[in-house]
mmCIF file of N, CA and C in Angstrom:
data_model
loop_
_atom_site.group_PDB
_atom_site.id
_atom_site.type_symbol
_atom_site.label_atom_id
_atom_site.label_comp_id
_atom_site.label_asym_id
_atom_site.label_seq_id
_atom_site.Cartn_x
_atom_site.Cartn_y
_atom_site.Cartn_z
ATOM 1 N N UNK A 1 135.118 -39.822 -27.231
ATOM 2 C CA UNK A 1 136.075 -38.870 -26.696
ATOM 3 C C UNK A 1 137.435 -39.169 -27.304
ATOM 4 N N UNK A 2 137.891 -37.783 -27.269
ATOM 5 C CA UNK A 2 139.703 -38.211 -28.515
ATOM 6 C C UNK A 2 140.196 -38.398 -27.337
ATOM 7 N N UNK A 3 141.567 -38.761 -27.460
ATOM 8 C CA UNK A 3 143.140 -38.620 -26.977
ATOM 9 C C UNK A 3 143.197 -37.426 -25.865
ATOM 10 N N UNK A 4 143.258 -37.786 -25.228
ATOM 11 C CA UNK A 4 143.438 -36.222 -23.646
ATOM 12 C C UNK A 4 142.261 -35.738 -23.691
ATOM 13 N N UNK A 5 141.130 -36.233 -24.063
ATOM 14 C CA UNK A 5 139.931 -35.103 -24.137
ATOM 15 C C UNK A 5 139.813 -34.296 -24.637
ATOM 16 N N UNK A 6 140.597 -33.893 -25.689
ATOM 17 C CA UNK A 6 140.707 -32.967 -26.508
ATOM 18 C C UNK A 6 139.189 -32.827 -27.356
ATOM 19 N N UNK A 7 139.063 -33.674 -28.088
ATOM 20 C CA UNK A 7 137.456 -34.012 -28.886
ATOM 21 C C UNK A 7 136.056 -33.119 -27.923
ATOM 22 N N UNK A 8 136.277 -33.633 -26.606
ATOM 23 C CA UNK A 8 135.236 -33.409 -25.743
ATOM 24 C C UNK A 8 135.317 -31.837 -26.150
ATOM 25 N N UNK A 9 136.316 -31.298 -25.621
ATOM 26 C CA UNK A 9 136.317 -29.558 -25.457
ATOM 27 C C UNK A 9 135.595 -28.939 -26.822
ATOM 28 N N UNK A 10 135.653 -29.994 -28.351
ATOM 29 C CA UNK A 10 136.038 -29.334 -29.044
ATOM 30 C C UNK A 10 134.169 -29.282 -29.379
ATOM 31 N N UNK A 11 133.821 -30.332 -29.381
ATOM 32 C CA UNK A 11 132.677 -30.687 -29.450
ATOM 33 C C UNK A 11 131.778 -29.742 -28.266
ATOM 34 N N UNK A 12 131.882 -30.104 -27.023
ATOM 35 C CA UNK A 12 131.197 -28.684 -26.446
ATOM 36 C C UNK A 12 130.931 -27.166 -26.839
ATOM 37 N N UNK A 13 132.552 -26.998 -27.066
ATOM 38 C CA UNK A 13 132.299 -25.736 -27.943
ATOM 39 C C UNK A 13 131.533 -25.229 -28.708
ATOM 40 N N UNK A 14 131.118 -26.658 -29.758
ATOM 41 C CA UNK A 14 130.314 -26.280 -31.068
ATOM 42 C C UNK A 14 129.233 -26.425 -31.017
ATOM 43 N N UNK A 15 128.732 -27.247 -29.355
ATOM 44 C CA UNK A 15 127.466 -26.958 -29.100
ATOM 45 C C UNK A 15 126.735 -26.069 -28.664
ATOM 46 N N UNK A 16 127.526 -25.376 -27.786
ATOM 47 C CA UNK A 16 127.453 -23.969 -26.723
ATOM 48 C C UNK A 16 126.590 -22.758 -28.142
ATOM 49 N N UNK A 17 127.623 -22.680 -29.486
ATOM 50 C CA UNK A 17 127.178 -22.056 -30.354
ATOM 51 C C UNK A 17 126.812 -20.694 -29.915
ATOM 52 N N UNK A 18 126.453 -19.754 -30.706
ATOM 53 C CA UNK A 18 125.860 -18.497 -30.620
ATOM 54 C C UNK A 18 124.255 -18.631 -31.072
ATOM 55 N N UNK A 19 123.399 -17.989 -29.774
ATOM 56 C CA UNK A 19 121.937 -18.145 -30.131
ATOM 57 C C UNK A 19 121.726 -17.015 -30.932
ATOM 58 N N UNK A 20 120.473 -17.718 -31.964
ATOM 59 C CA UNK A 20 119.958 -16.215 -32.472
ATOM 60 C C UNK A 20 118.537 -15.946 -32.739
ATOM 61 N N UNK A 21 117.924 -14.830 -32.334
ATOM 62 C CA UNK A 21 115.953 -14.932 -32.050
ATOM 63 C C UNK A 21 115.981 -15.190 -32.970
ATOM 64 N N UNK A 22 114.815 -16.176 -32.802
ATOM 65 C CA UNK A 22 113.873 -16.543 -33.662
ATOM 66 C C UNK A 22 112.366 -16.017 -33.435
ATOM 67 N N UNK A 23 111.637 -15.168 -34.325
ATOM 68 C CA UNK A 23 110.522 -14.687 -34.068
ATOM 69 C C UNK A 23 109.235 -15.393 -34.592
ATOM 70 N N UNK A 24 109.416 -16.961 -34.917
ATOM 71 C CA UNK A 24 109.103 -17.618 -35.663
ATOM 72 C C UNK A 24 107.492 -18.198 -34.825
ATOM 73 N N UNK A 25 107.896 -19.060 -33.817
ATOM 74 C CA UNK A 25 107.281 -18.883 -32.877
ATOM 75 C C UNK A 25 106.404 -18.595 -32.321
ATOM 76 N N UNK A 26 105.142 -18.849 -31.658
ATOM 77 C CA UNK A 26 104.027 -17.700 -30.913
ATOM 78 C C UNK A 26 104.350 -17.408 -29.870
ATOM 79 N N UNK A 27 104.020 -15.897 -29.331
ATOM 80 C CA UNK A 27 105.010 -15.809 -27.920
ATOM 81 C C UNK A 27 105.820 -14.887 -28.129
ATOM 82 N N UNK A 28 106.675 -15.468 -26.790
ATOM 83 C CA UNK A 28 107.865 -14.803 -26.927
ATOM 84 C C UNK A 28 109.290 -15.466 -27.850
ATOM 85 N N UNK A 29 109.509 -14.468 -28.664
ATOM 86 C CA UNK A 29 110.987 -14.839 -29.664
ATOM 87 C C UNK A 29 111.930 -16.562 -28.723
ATOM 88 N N UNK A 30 112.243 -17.129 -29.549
ATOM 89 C CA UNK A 30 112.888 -18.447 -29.267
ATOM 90 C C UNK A 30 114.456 -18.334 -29.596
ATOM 91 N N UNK A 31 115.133 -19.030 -28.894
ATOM 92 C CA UNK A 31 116.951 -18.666 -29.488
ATOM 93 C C UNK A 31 117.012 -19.735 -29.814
ATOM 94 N N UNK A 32 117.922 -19.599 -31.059
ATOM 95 C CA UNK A 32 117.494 -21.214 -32.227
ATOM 96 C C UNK A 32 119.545 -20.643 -32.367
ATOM 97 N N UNK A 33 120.036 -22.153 -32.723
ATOM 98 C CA UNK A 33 121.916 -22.080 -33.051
ATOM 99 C C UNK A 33 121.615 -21.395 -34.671
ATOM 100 N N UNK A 34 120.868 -22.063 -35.432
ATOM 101 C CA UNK A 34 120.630 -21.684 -36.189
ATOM 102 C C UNK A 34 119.395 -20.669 -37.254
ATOM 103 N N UNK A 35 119.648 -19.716 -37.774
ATOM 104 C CA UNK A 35 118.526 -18.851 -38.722
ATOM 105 C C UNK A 35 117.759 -20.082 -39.400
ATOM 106 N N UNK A 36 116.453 -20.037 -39.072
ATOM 107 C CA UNK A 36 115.150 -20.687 -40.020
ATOM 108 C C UNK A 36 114.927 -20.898 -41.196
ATOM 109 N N UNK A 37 114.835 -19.542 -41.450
ATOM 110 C CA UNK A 37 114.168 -18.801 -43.028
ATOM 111 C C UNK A 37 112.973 -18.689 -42.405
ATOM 112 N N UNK A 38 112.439 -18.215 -41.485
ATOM 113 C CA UNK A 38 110.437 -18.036 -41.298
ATOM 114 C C UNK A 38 110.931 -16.350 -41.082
ATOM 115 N N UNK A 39 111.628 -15.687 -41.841
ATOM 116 C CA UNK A 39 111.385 -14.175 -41.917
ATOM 117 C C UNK A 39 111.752 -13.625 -40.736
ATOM 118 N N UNK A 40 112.467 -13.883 -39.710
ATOM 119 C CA UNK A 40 112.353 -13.337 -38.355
ATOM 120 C C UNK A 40 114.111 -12.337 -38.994
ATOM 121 N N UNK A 41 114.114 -11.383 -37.917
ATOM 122 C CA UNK A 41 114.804 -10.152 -38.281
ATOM 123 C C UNK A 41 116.279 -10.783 -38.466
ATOM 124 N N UNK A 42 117.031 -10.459 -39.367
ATOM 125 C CA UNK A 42 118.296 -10.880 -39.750
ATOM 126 C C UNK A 42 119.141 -9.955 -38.991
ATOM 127 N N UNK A 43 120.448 -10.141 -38.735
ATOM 128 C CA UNK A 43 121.163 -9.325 -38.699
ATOM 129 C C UNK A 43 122.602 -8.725 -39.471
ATOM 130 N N UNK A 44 122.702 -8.075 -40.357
ATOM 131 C CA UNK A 44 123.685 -7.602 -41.044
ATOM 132 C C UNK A 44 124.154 -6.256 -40.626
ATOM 133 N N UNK A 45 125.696 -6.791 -41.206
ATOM 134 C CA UNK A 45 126.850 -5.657 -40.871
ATOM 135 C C UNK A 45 127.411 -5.653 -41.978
ATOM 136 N N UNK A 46 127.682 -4.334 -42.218
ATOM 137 C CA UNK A 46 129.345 -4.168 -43.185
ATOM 138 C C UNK A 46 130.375 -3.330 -42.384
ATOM 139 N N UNK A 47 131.352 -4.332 -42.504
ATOM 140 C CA UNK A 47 132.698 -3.914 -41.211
ATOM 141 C C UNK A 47 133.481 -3.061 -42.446
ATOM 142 N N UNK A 48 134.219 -2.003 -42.474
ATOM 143 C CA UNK A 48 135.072 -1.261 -42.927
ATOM 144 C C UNK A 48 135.642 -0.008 -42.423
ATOM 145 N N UNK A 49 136.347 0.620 -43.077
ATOM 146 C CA UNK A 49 137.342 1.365 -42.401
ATOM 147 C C UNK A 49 136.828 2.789 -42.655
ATOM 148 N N UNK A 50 135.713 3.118 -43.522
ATOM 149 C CA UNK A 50 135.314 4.403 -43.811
ATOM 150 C C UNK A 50 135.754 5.036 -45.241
ATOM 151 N N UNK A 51 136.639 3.976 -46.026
ATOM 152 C CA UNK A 51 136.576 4.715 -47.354
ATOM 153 C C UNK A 51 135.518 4.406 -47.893
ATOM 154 N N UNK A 52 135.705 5.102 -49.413
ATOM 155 C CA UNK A 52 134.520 4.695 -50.678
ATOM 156 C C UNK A 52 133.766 3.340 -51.020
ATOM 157 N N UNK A 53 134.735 2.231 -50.793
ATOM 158 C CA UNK A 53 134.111 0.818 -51.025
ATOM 159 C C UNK A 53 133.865 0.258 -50.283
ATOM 160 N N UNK A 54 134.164 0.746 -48.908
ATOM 161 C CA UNK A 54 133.221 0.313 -47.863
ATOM 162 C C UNK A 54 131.881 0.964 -47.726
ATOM 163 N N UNK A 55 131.759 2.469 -47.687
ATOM 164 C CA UNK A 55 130.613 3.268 -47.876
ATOM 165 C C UNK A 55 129.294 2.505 -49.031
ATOM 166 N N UNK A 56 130.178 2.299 -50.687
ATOM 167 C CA UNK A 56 129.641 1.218 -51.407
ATOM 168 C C UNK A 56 128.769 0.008 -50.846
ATOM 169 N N UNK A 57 129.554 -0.763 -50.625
ATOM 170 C CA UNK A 57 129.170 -1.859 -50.045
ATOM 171 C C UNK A 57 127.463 -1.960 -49.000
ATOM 172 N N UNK A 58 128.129 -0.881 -47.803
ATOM 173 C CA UNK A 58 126.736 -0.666 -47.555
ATOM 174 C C UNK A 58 125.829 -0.082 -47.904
ATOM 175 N N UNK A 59 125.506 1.043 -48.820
ATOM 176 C CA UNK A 59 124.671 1.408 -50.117
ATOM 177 C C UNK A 59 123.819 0.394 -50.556
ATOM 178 N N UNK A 60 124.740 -0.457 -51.268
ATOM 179 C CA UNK A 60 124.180 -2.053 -51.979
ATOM 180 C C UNK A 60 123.810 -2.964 -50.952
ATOM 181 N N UNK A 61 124.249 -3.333 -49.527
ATOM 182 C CA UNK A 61 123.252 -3.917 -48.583
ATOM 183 C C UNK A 61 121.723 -3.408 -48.579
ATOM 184 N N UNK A 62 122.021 -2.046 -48.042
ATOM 185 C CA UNK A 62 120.689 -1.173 -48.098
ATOM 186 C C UNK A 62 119.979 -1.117 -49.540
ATOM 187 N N UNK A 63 120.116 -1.228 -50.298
ATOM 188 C CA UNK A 63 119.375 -1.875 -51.693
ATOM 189 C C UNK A 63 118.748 -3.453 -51.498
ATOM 190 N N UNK A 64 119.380 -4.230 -51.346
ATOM 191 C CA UNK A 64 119.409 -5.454 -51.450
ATOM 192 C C UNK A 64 118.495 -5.628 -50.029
ATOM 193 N N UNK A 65 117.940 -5.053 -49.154
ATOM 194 C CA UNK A 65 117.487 -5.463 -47.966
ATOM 195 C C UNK A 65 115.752 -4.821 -48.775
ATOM 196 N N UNK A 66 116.079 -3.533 -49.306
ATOM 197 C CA UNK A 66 115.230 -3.088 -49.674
ATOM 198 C C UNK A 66 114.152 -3.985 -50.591
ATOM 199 N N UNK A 67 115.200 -4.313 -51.377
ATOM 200 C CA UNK A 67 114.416 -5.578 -52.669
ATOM 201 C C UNK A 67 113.831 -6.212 -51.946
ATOM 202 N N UNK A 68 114.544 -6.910 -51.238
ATOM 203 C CA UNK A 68 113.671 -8.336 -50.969
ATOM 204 C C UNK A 68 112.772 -8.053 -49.695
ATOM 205 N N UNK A 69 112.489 -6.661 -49.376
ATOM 206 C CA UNK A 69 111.829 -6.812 -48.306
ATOM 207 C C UNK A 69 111.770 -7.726 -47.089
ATOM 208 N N UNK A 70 112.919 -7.962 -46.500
ATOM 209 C CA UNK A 70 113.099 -8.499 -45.407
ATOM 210 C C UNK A 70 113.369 -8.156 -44.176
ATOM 211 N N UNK A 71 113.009 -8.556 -42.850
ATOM 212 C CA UNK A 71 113.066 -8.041 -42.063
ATOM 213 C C UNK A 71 114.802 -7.711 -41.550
ATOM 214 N N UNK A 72 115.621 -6.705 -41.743
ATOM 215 C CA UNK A 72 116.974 -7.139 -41.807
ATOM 216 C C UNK A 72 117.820 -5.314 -40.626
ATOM 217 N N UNK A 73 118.242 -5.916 -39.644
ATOM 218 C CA UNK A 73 118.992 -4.539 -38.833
ATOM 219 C C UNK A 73 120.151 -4.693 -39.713
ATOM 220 N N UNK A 74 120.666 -3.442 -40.765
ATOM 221 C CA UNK A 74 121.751 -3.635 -41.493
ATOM 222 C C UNK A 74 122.665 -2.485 -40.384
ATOM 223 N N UNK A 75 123.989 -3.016 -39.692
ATOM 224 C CA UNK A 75 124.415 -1.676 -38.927
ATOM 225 C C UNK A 75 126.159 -1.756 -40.068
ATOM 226 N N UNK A 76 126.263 -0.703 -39.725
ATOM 227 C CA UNK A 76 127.921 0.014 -40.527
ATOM 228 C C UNK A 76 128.924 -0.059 -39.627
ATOM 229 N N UNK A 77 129.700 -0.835 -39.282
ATOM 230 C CA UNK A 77 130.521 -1.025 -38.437
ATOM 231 C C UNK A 77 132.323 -0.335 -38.463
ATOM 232 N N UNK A 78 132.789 0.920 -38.367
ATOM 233 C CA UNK A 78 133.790 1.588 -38.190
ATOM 234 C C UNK A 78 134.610 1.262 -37.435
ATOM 235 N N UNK A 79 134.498 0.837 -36.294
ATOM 236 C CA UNK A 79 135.321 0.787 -35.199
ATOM 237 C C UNK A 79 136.609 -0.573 -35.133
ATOM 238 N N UNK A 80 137.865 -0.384 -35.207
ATOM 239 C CA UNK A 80 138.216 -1.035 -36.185
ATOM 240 C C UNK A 80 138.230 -2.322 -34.613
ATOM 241 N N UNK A 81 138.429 -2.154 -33.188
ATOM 242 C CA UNK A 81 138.377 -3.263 -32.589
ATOM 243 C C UNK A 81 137.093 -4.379 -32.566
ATOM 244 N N UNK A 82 136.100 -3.678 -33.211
ATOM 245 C CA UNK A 82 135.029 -4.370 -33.485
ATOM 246 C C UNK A 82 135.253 -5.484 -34.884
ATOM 247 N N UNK A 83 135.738 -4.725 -35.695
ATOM 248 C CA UNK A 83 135.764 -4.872 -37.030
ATOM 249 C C UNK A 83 136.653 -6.320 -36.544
ATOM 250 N N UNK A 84 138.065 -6.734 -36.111
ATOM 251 C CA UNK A 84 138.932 -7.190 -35.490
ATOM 252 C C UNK A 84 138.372 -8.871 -35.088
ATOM 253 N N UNK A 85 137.196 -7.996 -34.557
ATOM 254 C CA UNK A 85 136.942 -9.730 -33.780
ATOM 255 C C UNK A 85 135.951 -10.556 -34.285
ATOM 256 N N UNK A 86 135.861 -10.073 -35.644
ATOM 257 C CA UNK A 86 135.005 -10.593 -36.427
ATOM 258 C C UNK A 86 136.358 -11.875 -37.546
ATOM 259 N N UNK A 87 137.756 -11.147 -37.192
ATOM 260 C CA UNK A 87 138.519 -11.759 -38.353
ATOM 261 C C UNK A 87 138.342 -11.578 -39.486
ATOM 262 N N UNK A 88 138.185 -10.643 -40.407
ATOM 263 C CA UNK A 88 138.024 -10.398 -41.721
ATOM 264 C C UNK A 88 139.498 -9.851 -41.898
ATOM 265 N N UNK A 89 139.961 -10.471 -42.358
ATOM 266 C CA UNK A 89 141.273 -10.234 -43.116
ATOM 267 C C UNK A 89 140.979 -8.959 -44.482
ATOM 268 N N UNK A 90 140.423 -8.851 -44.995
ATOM 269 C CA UNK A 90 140.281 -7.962 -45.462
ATOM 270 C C UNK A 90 139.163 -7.030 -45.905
ATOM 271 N N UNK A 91 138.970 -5.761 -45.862
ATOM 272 C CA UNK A 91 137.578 -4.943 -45.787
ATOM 273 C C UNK A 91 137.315 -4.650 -47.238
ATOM 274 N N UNK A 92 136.241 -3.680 -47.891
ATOM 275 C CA UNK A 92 134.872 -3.777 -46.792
ATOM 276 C C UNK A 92 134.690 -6.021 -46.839
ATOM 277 N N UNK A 93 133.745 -5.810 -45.628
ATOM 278 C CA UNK A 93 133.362 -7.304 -45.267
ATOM 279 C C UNK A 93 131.868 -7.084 -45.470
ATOM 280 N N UNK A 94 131.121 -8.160 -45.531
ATOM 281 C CA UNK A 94 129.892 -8.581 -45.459
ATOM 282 C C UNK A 94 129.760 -9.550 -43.982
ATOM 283 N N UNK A 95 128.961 -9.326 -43.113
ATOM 284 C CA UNK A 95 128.498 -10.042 -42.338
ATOM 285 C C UNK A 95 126.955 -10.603 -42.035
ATOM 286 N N UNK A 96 126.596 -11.434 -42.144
ATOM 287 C CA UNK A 96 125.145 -11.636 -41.893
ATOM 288 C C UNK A 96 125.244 -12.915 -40.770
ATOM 289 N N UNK A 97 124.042 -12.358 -40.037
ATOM 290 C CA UNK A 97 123.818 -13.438 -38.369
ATOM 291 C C UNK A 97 125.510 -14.014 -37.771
ATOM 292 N N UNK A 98 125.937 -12.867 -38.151
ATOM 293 C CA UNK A 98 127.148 -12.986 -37.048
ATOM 294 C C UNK A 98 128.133 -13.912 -37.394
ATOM 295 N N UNK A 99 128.463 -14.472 -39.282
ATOM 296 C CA UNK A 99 129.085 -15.128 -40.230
ATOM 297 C C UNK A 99 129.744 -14.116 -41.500
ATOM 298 N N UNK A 100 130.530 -13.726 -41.226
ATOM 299 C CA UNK A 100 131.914 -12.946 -42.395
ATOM 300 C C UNK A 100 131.683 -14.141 -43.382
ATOM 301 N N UNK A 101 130.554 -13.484 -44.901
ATOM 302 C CA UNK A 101 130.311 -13.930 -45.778
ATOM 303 C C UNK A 101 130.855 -13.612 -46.929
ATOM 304 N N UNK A 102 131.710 -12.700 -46.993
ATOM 305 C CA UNK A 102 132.204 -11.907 -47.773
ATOM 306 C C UNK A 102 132.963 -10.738 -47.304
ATOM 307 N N UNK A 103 134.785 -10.817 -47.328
ATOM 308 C CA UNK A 103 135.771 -9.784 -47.731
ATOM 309 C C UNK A 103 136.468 -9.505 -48.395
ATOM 310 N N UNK A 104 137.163 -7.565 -48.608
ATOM 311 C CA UNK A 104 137.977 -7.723 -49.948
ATOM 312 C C UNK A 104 137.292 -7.244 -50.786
ATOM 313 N N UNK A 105 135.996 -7.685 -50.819
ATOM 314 C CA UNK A 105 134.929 -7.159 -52.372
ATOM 315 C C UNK A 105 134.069 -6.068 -52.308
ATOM 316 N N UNK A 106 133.843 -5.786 -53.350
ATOM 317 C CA UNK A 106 131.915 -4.494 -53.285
ATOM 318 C C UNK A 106 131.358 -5.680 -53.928
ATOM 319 N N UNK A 107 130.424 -6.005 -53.657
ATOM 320 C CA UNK A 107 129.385 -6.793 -53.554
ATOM 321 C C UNK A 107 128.091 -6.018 -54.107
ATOM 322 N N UNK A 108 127.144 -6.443 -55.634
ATOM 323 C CA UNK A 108 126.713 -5.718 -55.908
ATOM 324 C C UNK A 108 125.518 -6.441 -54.910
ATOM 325 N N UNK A 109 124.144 -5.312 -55.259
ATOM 326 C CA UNK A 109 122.551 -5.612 -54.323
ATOM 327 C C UNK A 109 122.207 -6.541 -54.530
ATOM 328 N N UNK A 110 122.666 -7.170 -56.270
ATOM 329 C CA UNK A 110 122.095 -8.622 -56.511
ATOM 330 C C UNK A 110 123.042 -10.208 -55.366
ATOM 331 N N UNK A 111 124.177 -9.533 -55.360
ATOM 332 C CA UNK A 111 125.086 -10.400 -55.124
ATOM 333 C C UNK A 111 124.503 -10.473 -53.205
ATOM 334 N N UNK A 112 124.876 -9.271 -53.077
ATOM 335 C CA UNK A 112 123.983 -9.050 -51.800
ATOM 336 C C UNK A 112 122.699 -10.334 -51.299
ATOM 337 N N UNK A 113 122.067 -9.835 -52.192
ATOM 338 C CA UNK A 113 120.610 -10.604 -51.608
ATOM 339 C C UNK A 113 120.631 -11.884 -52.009
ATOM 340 N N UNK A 114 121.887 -12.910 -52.931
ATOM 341 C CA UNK A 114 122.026 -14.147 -52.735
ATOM 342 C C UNK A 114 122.615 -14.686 -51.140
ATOM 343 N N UNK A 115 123.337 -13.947 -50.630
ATOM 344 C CA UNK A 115 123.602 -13.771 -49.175
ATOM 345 C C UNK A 115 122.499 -14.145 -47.843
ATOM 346 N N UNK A 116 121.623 -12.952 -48.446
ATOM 347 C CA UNK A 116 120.063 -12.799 -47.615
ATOM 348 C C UNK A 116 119.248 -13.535 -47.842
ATOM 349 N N UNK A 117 119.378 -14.479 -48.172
ATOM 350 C CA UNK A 117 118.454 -15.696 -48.864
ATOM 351 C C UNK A 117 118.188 -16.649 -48.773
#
């Protein structure tokens, strides 16, 4: 434990984490802190504001999900208080399992699916 307990808080925090299914499993889906790789459904977003290189961007997700055939919910995210609490300083963004992997850029399908991978 740090100085005032500070450490403690900080460390809880990072245990608490965000769950995410895992369909890996027999049964019913498991909530794991972290994605596997055993194929269970990804989740991707592209956060932007509705111009052309955001529109782009998700085009080339939807390619890149296509290639590699993976199980992947790609959603288009407009809404800019959504967009907000993700912190992407700048659009279009890439998001996958709920991690801003990429903003600022068009991202081609190849570049994409090093992402998804």
């Amino acid at each position: 434990m740090g100085l005032f307990g500070f450490r403690r808080k900080k460390e809880e925090k990072k245990a608490e984490g965000t769950a995410i299914p895992c369909a890996c499993s027999e049964g019913a889906p498991q909530m794991k802190a972290e994605p596997c790789g055993c194929g269970g459904a990804r989740q991707v977003k592209v956060l932007g504001a509705g111009c052309q290189k955001c529109h782009e961007l998700n085009e080339n997700a939807r390619a890149a999900i296509a290639e590699l055939g993976i199980d992947a919910d790609l959603e288009y995210v407009t809404d800019i208080d959504r967009v907000m609490s993700y912190g992407a300083m700048s659009l279009p963004a890439l998001v996958v399992d709920g991690k801003v992997v990429s903003a600022g850029m068009v991202l081609t399908p190849a570049e994409v699916s090093e992402y998804l991978r």
